[in-house]
Short mmCIF file of N, CA, C and O in Angstrom, two decimals:
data_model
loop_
_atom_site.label_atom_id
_atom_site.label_comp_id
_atom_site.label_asym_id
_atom_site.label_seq_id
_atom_site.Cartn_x
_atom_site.Cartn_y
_atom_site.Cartn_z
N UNK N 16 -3.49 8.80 -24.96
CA UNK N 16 -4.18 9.89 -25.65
C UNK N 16 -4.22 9.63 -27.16
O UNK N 16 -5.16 10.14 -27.77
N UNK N 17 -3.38 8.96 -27.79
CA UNK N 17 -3.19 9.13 -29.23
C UNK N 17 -4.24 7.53 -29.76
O UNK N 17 -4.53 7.28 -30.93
N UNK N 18 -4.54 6.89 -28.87
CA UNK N 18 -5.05 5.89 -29.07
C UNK N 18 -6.38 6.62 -29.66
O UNK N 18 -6.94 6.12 -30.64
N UNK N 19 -6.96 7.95 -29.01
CA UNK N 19 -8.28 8.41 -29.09
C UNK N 19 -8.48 8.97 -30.51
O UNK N 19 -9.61 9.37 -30.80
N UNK N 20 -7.33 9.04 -31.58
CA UNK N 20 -6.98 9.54 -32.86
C UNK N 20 -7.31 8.77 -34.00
O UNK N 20 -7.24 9.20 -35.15
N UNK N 21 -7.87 6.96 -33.50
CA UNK N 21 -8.45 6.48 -34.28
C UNK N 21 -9.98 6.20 -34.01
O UNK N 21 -10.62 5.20 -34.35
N UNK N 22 -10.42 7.35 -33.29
CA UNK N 22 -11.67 7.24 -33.01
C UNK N 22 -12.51 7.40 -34.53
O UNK N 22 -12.35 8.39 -35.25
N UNK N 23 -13.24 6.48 -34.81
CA UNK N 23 -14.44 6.61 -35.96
C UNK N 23 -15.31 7.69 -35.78
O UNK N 23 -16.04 7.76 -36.77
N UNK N 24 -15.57 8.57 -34.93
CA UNK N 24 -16.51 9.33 -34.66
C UNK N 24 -15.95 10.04 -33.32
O UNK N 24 -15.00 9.65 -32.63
N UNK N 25 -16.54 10.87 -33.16
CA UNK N 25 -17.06 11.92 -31.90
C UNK N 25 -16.02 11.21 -30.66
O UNK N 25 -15.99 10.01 -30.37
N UNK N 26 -15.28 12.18 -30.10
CA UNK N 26 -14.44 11.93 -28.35
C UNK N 26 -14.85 12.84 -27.50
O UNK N 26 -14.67 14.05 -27.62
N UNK N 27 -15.47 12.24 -26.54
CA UNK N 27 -15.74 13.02 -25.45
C UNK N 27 -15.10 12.92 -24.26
O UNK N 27 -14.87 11.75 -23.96
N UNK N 28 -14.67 13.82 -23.36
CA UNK N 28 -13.59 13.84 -22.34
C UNK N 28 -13.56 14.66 -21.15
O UNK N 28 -13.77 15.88 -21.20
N UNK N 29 -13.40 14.28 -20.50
CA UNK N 29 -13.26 15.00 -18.72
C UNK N 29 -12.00 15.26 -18.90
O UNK N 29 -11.38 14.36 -19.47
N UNK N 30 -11.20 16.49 -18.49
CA UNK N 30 -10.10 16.69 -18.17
C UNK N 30 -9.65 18.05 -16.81
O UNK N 30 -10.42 18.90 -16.36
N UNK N 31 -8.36 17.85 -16.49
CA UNK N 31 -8.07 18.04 -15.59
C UNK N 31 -6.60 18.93 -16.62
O UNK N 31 -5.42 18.62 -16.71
N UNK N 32 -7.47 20.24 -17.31
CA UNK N 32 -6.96 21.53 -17.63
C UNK N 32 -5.13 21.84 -16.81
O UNK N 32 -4.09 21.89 -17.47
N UNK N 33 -5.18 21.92 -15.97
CA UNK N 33 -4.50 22.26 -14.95
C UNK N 33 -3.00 21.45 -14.91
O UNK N 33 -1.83 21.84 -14.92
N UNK N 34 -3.50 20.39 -14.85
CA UNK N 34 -2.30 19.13 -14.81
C UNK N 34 -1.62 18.73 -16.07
O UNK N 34 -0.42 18.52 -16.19
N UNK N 35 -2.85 18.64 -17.32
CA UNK N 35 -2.65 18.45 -18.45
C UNK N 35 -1.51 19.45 -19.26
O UNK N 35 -0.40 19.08 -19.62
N UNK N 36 -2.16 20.91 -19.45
CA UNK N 36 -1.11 21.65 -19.26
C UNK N 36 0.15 22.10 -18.84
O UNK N 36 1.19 22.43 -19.41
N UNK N 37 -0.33 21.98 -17.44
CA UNK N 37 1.03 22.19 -16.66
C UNK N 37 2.51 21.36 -16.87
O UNK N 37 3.62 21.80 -17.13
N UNK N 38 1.94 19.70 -16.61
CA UNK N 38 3.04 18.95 -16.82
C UNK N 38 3.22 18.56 -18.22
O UNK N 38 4.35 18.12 -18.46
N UNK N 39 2.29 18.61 -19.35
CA UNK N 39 2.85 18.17 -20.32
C UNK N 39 2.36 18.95 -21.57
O UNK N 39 1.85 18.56 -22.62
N UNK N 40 2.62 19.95 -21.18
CA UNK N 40 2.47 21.38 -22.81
C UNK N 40 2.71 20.67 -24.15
O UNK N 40 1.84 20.69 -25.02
N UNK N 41 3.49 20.24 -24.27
CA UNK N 41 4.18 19.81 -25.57
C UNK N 41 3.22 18.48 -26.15
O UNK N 41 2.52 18.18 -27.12
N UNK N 42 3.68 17.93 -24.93
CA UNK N 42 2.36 16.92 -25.77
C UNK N 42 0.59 16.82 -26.15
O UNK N 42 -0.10 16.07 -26.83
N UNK N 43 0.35 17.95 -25.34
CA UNK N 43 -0.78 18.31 -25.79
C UNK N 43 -0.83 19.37 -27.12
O UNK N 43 -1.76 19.23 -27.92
N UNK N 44 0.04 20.27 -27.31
CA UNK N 44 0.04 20.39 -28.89
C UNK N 44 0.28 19.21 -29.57
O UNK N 44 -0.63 18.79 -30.29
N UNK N 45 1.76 18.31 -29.45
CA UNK N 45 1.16 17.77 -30.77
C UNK N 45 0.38 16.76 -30.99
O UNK N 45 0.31 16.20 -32.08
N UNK N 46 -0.60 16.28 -29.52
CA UNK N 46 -1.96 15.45 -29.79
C UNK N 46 -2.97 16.53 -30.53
O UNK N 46 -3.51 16.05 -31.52
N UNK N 47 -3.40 18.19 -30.16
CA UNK N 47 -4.09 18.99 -30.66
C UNK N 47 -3.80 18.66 -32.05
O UNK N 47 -4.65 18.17 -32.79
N UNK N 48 -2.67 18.90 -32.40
CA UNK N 48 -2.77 19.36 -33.99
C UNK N 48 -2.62 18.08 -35.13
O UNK N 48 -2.51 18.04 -36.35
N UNK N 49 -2.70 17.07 -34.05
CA UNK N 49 -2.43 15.67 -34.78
C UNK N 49 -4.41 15.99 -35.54
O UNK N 49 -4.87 16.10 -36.68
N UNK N 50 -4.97 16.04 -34.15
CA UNK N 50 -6.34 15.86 -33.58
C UNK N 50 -6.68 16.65 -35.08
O UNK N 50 -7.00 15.99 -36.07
N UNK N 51 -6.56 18.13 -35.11
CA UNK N 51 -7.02 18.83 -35.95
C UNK N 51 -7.13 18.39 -37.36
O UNK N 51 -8.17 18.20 -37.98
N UNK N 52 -5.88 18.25 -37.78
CA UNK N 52 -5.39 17.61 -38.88
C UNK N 52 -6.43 16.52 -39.27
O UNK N 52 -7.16 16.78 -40.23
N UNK N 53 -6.57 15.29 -38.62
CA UNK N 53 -7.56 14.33 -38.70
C UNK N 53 -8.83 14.92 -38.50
O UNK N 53 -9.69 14.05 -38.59
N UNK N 54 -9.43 16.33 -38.20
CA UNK N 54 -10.79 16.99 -38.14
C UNK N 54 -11.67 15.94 -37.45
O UNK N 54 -12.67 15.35 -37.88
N UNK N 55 -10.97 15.84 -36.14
CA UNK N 55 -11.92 14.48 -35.23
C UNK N 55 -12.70 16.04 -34.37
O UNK N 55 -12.34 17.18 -34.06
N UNK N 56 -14.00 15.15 -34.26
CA UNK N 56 -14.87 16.55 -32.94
C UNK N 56 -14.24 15.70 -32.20
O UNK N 56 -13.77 14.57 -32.32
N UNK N 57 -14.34 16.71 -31.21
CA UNK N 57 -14.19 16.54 -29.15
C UNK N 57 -15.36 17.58 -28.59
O UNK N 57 -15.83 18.62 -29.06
N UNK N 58 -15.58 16.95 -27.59
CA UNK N 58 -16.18 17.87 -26.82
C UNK N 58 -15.72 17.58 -25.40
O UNK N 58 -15.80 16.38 -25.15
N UNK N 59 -15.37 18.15 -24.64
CA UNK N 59 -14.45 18.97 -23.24
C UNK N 59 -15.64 18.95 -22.13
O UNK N 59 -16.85 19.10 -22.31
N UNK N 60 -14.84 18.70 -20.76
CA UNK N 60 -15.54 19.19 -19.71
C UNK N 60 -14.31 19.44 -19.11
O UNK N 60 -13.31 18.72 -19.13
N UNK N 61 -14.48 20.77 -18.46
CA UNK N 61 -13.28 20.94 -17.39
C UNK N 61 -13.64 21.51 -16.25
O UNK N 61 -14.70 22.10 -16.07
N UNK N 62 -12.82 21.37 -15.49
CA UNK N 62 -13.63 22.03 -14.25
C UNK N 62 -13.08 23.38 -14.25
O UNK N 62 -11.95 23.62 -14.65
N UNK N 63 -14.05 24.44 -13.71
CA UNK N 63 -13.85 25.74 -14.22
C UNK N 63 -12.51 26.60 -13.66
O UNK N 63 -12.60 26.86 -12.46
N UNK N 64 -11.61 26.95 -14.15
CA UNK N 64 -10.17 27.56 -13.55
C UNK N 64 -9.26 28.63 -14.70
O UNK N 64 -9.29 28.50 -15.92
N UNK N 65 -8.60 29.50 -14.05
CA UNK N 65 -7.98 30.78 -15.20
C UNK N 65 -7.37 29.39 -16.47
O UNK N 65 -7.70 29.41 -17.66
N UNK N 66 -6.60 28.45 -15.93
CA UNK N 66 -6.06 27.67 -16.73
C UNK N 66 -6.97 27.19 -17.91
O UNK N 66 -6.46 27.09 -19.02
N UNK N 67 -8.40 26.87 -17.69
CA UNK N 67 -9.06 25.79 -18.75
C UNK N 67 -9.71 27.12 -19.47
O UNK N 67 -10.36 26.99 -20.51
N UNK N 68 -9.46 28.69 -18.73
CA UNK N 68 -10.00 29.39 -20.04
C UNK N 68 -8.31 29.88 -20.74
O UNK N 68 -8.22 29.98 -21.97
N UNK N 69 -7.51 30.05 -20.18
CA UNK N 69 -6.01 29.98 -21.24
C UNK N 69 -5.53 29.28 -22.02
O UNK N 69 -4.41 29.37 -22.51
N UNK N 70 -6.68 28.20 -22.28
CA UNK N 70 -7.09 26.78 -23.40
C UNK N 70 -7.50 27.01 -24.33
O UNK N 70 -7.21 26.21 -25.23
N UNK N 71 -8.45 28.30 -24.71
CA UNK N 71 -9.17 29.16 -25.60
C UNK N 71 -8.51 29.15 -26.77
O UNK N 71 -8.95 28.68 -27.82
N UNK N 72 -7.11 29.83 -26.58
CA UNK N 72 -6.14 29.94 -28.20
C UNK N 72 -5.59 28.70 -28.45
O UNK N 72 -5.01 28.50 -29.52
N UNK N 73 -5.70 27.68 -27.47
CA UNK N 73 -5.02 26.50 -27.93
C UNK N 73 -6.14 25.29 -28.98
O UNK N 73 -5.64 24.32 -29.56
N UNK N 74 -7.23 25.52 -29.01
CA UNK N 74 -8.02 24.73 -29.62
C UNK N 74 -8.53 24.77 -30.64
O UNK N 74 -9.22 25.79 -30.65
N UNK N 75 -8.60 24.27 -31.51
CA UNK N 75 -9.51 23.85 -32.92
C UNK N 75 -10.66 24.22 -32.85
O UNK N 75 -11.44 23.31 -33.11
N UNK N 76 -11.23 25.32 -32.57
CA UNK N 76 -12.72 25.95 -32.61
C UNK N 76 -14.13 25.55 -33.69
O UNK N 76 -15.31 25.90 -33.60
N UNK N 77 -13.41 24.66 -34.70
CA UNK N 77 -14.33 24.40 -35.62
C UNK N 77 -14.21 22.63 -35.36
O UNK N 77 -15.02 21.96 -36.00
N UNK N 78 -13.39 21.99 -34.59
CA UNK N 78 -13.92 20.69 -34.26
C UNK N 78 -14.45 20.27 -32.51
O UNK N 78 -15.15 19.36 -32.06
N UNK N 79 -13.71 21.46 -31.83
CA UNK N 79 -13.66 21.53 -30.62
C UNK N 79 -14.84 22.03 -29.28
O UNK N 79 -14.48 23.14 -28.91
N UNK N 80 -15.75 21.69 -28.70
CA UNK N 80 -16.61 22.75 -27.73
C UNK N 80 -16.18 21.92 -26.37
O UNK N 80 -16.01 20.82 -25.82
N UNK N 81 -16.15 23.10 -26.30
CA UNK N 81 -15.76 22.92 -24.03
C UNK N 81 -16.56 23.56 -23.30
O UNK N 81 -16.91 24.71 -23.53
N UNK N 82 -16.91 22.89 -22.35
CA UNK N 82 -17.90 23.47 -21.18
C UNK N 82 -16.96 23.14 -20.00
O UNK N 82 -15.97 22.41 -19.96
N UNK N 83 -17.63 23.99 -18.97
CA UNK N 83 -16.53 24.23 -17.77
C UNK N 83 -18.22 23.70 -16.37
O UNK N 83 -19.44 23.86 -16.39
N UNK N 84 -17.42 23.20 -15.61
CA UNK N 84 -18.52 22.98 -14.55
C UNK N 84 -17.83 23.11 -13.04
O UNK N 84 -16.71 22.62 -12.94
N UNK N 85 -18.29 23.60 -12.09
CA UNK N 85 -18.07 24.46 -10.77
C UNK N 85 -16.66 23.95 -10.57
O UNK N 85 -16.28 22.84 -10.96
N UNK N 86 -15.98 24.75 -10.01
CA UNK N 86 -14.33 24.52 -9.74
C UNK N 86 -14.63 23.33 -8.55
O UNK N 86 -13.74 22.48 -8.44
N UNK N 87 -15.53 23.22 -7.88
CA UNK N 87 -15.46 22.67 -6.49
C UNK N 87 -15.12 21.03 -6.76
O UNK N 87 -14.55 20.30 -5.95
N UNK N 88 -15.70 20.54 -8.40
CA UNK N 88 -15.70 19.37 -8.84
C UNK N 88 -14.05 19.33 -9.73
O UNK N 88 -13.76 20.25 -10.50
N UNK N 89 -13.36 18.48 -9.54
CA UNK N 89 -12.36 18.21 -9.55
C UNK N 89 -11.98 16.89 -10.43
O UNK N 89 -12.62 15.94 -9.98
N UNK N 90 -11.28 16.57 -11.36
CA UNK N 90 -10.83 15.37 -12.00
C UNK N 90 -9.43 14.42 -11.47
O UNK N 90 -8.94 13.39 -11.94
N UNK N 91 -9.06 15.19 -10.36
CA UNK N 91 -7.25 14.58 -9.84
C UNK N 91 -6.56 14.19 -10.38
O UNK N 91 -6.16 13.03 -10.44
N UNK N 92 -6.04 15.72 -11.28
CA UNK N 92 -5.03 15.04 -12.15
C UNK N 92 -5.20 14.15 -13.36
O UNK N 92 -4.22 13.89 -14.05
N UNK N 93 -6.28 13.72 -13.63
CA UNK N 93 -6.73 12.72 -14.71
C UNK N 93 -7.57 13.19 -15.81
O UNK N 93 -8.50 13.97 -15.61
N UNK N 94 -7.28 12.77 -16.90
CA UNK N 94 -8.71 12.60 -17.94
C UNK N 94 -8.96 11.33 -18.41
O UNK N 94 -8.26 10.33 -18.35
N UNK N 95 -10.26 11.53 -19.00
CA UNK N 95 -10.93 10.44 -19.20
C UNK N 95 -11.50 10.67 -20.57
O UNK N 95 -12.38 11.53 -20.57
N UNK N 96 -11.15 9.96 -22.08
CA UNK N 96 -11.71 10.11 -22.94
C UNK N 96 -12.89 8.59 -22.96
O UNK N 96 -12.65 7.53 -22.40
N UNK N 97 -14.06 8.89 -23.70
CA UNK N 97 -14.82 7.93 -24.56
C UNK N 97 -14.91 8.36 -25.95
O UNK N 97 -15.18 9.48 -26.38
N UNK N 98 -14.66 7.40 -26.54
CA UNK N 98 -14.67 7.12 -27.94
C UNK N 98 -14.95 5.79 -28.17
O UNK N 98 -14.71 4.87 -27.40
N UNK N 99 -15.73 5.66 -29.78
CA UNK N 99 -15.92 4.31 -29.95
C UNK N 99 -16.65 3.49 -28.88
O UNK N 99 -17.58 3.91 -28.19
N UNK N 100 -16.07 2.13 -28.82
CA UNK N 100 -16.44 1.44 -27.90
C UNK N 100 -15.02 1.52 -26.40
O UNK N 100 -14.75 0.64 -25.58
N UNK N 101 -14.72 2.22 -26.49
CA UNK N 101 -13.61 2.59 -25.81
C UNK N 101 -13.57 3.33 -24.44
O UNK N 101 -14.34 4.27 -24.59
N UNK N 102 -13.07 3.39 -23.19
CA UNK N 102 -12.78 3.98 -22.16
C UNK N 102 -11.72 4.57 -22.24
O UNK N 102 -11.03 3.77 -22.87
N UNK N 103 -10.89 5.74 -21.95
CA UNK N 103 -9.62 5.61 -21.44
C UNK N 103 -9.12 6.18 -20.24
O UNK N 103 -9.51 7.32 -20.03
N UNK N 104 -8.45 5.74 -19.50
CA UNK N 104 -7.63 6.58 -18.77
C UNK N 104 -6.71 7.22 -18.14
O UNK N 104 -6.01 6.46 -17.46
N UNK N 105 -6.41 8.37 -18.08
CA UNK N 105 -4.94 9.22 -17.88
C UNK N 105 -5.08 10.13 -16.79
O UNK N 105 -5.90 10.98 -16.45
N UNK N 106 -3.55 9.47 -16.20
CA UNK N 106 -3.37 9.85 -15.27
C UNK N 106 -2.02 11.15 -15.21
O UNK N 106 -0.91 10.67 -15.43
N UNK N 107 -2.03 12.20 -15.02
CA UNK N 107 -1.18 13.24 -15.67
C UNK N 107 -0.14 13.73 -14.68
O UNK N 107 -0.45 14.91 -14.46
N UNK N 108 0.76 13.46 -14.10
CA UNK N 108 1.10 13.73 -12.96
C UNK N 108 2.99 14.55 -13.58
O UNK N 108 3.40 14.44 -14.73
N UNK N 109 3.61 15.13 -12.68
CA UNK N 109 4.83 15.10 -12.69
C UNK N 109 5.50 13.79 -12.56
O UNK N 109 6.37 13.42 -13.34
N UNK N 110 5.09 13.14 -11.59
CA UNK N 110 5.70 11.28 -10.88
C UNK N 110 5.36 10.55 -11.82
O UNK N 110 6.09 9.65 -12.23
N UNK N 111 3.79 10.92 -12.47
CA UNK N 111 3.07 9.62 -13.07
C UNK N 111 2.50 9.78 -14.41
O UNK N 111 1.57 10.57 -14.56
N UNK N 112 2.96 9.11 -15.38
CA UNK N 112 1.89 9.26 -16.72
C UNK N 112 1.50 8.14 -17.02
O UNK N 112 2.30 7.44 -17.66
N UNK N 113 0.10 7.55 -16.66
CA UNK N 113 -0.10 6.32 -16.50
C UNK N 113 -1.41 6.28 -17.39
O UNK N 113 -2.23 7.16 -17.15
N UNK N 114 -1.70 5.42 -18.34
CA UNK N 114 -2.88 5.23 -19.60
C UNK N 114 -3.80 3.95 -19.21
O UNK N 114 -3.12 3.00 -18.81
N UNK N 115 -4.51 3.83 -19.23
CA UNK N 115 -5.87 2.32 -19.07
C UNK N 115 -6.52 2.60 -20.37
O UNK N 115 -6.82 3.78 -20.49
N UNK N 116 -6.76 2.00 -21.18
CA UNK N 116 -7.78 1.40 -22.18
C UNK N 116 -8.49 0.53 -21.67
O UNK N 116 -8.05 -0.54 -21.24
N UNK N 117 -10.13 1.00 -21.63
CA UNK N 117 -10.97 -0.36 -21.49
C UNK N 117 -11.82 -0.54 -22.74
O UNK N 117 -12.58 0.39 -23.01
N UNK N 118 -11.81 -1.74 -23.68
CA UNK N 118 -12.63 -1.97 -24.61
C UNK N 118 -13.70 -2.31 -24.03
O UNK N 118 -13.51 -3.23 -23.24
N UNK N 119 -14.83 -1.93 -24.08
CA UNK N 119 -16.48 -2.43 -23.63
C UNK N 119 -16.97 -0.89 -23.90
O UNK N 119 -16.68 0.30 -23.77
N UNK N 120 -18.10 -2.01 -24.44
CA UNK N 120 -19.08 -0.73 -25.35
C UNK N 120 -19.86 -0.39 -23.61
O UNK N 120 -19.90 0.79 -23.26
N UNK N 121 -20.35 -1.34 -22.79
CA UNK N 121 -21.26 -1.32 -21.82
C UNK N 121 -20.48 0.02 -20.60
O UNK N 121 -21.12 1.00 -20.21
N UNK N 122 -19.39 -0.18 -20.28
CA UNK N 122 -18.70 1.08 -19.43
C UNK N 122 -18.67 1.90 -20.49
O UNK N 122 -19.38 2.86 -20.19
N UNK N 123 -18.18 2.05 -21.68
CA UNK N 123 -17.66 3.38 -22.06
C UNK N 123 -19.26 3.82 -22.83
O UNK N 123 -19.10 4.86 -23.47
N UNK N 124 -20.55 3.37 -22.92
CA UNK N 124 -21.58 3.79 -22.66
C UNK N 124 -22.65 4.46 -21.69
O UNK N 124 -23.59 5.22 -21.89
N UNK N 125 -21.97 3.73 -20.27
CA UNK N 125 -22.41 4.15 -18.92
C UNK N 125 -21.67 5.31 -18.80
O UNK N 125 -22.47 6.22 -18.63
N UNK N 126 -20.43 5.76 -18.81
CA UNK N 126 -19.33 6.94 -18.84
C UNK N 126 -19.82 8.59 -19.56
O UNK N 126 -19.79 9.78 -19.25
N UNK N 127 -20.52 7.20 -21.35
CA UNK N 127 -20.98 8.50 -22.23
C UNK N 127 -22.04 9.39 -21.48
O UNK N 127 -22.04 10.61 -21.39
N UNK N 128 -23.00 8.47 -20.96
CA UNK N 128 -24.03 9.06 -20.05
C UNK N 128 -23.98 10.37 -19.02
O UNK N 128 -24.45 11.50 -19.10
N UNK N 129 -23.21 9.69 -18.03
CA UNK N 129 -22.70 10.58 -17.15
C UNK N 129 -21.98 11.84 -17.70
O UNK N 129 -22.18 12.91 -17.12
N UNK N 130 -21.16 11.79 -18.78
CA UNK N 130 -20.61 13.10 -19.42
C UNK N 130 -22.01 13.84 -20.12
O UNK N 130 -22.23 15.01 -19.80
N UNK N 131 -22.74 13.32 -20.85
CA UNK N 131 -23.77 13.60 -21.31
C UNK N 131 -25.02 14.76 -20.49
O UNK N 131 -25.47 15.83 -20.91
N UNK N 132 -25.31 13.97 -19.16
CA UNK N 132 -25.79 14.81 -17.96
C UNK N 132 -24.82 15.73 -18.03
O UNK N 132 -25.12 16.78 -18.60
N UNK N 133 -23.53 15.58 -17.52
CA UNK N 133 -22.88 16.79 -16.94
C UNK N 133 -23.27 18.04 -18.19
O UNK N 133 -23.96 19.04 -18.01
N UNK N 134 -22.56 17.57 -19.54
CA UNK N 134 -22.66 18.37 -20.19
C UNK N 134 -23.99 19.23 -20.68
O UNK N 134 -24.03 20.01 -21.64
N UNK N 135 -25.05 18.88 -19.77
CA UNK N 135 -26.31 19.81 -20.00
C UNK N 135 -26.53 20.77 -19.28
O UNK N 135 -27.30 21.71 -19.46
N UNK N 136 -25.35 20.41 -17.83
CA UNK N 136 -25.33 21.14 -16.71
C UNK N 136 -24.15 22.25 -16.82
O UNK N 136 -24.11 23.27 -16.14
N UNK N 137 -23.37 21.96 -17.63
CA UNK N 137 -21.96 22.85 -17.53
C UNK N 137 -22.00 24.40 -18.77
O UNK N 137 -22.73 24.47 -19.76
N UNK N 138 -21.24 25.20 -18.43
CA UNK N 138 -21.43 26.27 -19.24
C UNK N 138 -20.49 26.40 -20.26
O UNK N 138 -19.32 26.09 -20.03
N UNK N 139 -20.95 26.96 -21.69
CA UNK N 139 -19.44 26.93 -22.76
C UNK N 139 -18.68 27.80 -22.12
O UNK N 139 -18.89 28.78 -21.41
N UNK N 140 -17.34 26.98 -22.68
CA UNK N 140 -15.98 27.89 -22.85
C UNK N 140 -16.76 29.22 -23.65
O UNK N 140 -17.64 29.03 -24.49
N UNK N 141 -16.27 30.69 -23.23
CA UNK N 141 -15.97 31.74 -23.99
C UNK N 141 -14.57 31.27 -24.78
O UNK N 141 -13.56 30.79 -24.27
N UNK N 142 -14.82 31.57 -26.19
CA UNK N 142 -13.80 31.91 -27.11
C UNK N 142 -13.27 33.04 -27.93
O UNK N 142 -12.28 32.88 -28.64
#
């Protein structure tokens, strides 16, 4: 996650609200407020659940927008940032906290895409 803190620009991310939270509170504040501090945008997809709207007070509203898309679609436990020329991925588990970096502009372009669609399809977070 902290790798995504030297992003030059804009992070966009699939996450899995639920897991992220659940198992690791702490470190998602102090990636948030690292995040803030550095005034990096993000923009969020989560899949829609009471949890990813109890996310609301936790976020940076002036670098931050989240959209939520049908609960039925699911991330397992994982997120997925793009940044840069960058992939990443996290795996969030109680058992498992497991990270992949892929450098290639060509996947973490194909990735941007697909978040891109979703995000025309998904609805904002209320804040």
């Amino acid at each position: 996650m902290y790798d995504t803190l030297t992003s030059k620009g804009e992070i966009v991310q699939f996450t899995d609200a639920a897991n992220l939270l659940g198992n690791y509170p702490e470190l998602n504040k102090r990636y948030a407020k690292r995040r803030s501090q550095l005034k990096l945008p993000k923009r969020v997809i989560f899949p829609d659940s009471s949890v990813a709207h109890e996310t609301a007070g936790v976020h940076d509203w002036s670098i931050t927008q989240i959209r939520l898309i049908s609960p039925e679609h699911q991330f397992y436990s994982t997120l997925m940032y793009m940044y840069d020329n960058k992939t990443t991925y996290v795996t969030l588990t109680k058992e498992v906290l497991l990270a992949v970096i892929i450098e290639n502009e060509h996947i973490t372009n194909m990735h941007r895409t697909l978040f891109e669609y979703m995000w025309t399809q998904a609805k904002p977070l209320e804040h």
